[in-house]
Short mmCIF file of C-alpha atoms in Angstrom, two decimals:
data_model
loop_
_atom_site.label_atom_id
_atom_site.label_comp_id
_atom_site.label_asym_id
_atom_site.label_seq_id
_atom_site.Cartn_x
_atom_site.Cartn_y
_atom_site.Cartn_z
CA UNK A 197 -38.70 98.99 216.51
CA UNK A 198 -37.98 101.50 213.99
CA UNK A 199 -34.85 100.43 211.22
CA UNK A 200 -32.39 101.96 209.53
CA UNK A 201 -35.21 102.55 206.36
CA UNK A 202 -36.98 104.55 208.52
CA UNK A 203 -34.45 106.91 209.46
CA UNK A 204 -33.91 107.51 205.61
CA UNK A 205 -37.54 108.04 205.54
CA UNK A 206 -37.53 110.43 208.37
CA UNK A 207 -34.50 112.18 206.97
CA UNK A 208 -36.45 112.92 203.57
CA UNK A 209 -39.33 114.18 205.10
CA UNK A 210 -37.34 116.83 207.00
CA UNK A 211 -35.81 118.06 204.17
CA UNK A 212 -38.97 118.03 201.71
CA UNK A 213 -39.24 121.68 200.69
CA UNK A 214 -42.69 122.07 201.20
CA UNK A 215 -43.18 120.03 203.98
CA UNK A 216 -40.61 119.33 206.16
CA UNK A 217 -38.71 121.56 208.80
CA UNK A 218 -37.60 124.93 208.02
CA UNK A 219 -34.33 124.53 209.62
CA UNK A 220 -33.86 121.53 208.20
CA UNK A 221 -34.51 122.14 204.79
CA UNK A 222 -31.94 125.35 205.42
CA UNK A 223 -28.84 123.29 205.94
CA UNK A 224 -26.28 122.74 204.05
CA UNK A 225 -22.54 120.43 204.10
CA UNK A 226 -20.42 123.19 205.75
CA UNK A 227 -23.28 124.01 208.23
CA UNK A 228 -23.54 120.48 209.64
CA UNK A 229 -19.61 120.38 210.37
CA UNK A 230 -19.49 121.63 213.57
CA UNK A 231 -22.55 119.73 214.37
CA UNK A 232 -20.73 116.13 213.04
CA UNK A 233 -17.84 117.08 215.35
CA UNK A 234 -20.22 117.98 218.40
CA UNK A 235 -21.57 114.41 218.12
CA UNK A 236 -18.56 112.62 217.42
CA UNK A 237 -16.90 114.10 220.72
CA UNK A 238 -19.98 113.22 222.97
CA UNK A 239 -19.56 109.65 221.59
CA UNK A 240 -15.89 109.90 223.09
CA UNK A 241 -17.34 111.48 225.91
CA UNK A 242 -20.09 108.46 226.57
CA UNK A 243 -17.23 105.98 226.22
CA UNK A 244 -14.76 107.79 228.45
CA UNK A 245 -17.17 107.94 231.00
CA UNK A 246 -18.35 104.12 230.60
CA UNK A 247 -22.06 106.05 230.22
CA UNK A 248 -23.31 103.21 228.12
CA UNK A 249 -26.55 103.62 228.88
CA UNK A 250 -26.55 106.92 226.86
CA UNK A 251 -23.90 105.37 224.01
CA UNK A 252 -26.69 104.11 222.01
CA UNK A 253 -28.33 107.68 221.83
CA UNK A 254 -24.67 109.44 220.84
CA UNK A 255 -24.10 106.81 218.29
CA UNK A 256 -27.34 107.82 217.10
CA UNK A 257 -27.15 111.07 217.13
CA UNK A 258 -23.45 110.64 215.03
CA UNK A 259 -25.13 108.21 212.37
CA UNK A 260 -28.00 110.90 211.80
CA UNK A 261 -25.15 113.26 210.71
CA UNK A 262 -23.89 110.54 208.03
CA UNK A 263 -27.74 110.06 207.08
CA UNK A 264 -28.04 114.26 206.75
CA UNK A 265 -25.00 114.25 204.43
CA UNK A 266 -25.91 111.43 202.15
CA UNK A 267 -29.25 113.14 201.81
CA UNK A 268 -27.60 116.40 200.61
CA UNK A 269 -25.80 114.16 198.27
CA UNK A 270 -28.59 112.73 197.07
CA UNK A 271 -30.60 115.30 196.48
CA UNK A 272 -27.86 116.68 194.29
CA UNK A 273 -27.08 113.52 192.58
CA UNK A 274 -24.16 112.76 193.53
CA UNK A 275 -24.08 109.68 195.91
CA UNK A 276 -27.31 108.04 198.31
CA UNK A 277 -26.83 106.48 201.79
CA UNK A 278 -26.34 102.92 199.71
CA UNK A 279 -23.60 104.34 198.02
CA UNK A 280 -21.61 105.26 201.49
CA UNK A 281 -22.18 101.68 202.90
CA UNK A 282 -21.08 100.02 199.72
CA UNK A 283 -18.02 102.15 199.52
CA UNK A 284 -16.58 101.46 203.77
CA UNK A 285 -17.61 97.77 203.02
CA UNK A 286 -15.33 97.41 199.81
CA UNK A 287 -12.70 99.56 201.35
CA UNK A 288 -12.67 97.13 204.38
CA UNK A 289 -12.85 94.21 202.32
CA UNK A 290 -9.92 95.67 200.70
CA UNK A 291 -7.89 96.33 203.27
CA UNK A 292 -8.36 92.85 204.95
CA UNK A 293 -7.23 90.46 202.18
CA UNK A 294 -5.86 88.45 205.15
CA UNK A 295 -9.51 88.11 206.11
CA UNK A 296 -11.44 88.29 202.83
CA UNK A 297 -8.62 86.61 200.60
CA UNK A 298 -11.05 86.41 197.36
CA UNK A 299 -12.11 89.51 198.08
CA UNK A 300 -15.80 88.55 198.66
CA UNK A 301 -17.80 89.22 202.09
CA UNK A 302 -19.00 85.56 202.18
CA UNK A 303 -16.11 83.71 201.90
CA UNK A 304 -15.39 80.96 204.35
CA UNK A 305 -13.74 81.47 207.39
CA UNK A 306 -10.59 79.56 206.60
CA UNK A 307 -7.92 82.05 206.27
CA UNK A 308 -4.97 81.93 208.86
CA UNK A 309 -4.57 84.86 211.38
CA UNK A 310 -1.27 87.24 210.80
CA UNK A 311 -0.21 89.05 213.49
CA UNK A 312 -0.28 92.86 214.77
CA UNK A 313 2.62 93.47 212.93
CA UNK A 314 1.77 91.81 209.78
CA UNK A 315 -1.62 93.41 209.65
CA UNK A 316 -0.11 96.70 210.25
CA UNK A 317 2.54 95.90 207.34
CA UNK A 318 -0.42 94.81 204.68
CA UNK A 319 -2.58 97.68 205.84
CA UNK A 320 0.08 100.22 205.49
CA UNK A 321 0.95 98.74 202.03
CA UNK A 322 -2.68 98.88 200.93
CA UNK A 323 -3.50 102.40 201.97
CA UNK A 324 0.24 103.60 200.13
CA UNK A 325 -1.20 101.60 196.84
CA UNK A 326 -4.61 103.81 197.67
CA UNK A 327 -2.86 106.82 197.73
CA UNK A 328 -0.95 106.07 194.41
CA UNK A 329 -4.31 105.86 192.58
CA UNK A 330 -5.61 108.81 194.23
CA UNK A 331 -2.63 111.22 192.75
CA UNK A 332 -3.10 112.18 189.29
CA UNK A 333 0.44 111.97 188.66
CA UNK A 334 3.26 110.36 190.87
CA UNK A 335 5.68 113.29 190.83
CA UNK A 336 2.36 115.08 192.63
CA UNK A 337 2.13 112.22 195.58
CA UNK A 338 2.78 113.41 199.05
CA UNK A 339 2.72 111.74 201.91
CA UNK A 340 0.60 114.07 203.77
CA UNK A 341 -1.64 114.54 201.21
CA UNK A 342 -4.26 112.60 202.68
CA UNK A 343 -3.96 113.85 206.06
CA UNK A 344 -6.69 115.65 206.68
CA UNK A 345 -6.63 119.71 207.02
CA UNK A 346 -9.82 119.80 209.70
CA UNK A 347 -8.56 117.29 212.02
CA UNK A 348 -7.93 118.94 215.63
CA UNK A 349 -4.45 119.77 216.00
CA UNK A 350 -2.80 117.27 217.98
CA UNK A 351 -4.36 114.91 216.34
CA UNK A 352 -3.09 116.07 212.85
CA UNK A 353 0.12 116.59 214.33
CA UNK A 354 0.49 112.95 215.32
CA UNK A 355 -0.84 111.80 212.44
CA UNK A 356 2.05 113.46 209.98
CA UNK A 357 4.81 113.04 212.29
CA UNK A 358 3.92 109.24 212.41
CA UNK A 359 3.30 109.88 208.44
CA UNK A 360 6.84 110.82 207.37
CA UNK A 361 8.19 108.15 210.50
CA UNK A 362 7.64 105.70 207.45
CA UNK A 363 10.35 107.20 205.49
CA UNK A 364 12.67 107.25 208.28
CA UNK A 365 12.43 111.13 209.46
CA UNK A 366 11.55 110.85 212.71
CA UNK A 367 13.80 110.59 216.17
CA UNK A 368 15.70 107.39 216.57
CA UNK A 369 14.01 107.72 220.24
CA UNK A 370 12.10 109.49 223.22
CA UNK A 371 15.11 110.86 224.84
CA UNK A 372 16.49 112.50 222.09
CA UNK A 373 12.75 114.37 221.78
CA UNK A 374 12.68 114.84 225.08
CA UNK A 375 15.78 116.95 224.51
CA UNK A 376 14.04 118.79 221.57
CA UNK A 377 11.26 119.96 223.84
CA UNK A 378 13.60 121.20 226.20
CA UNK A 379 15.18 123.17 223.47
CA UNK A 380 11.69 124.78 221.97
CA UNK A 381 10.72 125.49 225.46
CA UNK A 382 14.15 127.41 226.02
CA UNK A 383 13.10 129.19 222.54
CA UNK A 384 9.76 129.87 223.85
CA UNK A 385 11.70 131.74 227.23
CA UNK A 386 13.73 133.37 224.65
CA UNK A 387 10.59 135.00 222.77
CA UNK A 388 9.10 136.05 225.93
CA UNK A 389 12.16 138.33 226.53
CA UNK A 390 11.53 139.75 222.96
CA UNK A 391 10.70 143.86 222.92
CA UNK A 392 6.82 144.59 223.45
CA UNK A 393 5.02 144.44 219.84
CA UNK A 394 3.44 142.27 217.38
CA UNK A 395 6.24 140.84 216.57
CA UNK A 396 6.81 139.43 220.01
CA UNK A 397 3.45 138.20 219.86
CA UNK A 398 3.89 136.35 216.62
CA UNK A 399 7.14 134.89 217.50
CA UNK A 400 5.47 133.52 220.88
CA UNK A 401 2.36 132.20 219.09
CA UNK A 402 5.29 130.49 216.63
CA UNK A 403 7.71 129.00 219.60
CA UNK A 404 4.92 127.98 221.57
CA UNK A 405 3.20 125.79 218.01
CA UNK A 406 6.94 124.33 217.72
CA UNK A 407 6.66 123.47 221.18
CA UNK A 408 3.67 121.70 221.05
CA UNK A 409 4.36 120.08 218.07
CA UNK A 410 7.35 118.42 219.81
CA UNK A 411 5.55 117.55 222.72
CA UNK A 412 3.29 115.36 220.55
CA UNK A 413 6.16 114.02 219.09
CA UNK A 414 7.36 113.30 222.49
CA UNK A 415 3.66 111.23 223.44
CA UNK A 416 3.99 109.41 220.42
CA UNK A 417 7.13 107.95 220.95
CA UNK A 418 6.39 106.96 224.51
CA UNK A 419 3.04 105.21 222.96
CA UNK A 420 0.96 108.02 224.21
CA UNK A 421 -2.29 109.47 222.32
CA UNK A 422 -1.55 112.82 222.99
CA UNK A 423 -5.38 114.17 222.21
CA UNK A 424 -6.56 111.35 224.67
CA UNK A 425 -4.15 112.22 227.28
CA UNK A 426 -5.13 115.98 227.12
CA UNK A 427 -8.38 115.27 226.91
CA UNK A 428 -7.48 112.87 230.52
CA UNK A 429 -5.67 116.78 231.79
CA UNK A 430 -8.66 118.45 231.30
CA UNK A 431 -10.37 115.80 233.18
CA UNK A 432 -8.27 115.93 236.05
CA UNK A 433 -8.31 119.32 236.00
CA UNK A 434 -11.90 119.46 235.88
CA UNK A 435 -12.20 117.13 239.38
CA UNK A 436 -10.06 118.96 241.27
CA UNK A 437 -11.29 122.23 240.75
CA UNK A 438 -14.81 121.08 241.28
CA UNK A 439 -13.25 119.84 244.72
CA UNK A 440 -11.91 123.71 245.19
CA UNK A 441 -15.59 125.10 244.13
CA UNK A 442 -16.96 122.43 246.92
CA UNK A 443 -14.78 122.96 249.58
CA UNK A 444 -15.31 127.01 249.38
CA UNK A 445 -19.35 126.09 249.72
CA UNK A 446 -18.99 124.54 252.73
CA UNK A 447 -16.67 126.78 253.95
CA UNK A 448 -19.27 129.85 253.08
CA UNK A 449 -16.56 131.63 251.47
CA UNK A 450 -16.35 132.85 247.89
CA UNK A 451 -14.07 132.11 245.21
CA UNK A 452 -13.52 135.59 244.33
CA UNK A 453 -11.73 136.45 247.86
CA UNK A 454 -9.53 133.60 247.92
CA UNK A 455 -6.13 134.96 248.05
CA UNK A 456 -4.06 132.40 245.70
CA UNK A 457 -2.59 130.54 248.46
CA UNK A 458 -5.42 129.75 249.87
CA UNK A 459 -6.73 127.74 246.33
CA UNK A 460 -3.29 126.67 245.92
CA UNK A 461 -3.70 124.51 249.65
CA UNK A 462 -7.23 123.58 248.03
CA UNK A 463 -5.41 122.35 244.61
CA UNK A 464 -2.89 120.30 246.81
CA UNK A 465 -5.85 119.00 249.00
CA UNK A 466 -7.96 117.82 245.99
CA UNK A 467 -4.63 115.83 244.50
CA UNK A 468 -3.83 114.33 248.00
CA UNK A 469 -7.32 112.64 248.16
CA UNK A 470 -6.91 111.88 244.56
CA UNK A 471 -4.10 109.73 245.57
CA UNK A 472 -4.49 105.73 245.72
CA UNK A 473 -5.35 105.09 249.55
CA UNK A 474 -3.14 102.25 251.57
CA UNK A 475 -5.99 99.21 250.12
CA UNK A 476 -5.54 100.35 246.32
CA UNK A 477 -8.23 102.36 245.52
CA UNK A 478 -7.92 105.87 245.36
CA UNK A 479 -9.92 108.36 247.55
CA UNK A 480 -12.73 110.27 246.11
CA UNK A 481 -13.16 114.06 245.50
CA UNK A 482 -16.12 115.66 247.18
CA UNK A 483 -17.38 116.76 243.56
#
């Protein structure tokens, strides 16, 4: 079985200039980004869809992209592969005094448990003392500065509205965001009715950001991962129109000529039988 030395090995060779692969050898940092993210989201995919026989081969995949980078590095001089395991280790080691008290990986196993809201209290303290390093100079230190620019959006969007929750600016509760989306979807309406123009256009694009932004404010204070529950939507939304596309085939008819009615009956069909049945278990789509 081939080891994690190998894969270094395999990972030079690709990117020898004289030898390896041409395409390889052509890459660079910002040229592997959209790659990284491709893998990353088939990992979520595997796991969403309990594919586990497949996991092992999108884990892959995503650690070959962590590989490619520290090989870049390295070729540069700036870090190696050891240098990216030695730095996650002591971060984690660091962040877990409540599991690694003296700080050292083979400590004995003798420290008591805290619980989730004492580890969340000691981590958040830990990462604030992180950022404080981080800052060349304290009047500098934000608290978003860490948050990540390429993140997708809703993501990021939870991610600093739970950020400056820390410091107290943040809803005392769901019903009072609930009432803010209500209000950016009324200011959405109200750019709609706006004169033809760019302008309209802009102040649309604007209203309808706000009201997204609340909306994931809203998820997040009902416990909600808003980028998992989308990605659940599309899902959903997926199934049932699968179940549309099906029907239609054995109905010899084509999508095209379907008044919207008639897809609209198709729609309601495909969320009846999505419905649990009298035993539990909800009926399946014909997908």
């Amino acid at each position: 079985m081939y080891s994690l030395d190998d894969l270094l090995r395999l990972m030079a060779r690709l990117r020898d200039p004289q030898y390896g692969c041409p395409w390889d050898v052509q890459q660079t940092y910002a040229t592997l980004v959209p790659f990284t993210l491709e893998e990353a989201y088939e990992v979520a995919d595997a796991i969403e869809q309990g594919d586990f026989e497949h996991l092992p081969g999108e884990l892959g995949d995503l650690l070959f992209q962590v590989v490619y980078y520290a090989q870049l590095a390295q070729e540069e001089g700036r870090f190696d592969f050891a240098s990216v395991v030695h730095g996650i280790t002591a971060k984690l080691i660091r962040r877990h005094p409540h599991v690694f008290p003296t700080g050292e990986l083979y400590a004995p196993l003798d420290t008591p448990r805290l619980n989730d809201t004492e580890v969340k209290q000691r981590w958040e303290q830990i990462k604030a003392q992180e950022r404080a390093e981080k800052a060349q100079a304290p009047e500098q230190l934000s608290l978003l500065d860490d948050v990540p620019a390429a993140l997708p959006a809703l993501v990021r969007a939870a991610k600093l509205q739970k950020r400056v929750a820390r410091v107290g600016f943040d809803w005392p509760n769901a019903e009072q965001v609930l009432g803010k989306v209500r209000e950016e979807l009324d200011e959405v309406t109200a750019a709609m009715a706006e004169p033809t123009g760019s302008s309209r256009a802009q102040a649309q694009a604007e209203e309808v950001g706000d009201l997204l932004f609340s909306v994931v404010n809203l998820a997040r204070h009902l416990g909600v991962d808003a980028e998992n529950a989308l990605r659940g939507a599309n899902g959903k939304f997926e199934r049932r129109f699968h179940f549309i596309e099906q029907a239609l085939r054995e109905q010899r008819r084509a999508i095209e000529g379907c008044s919207l009615e008639a897809l609209d009956a198709l729609w309601d069909e495909a969320k009846r039988q999505e419905k649990p049945s009298p035993n539990g278990s909800a009926a399946s789509l014909r997908d």
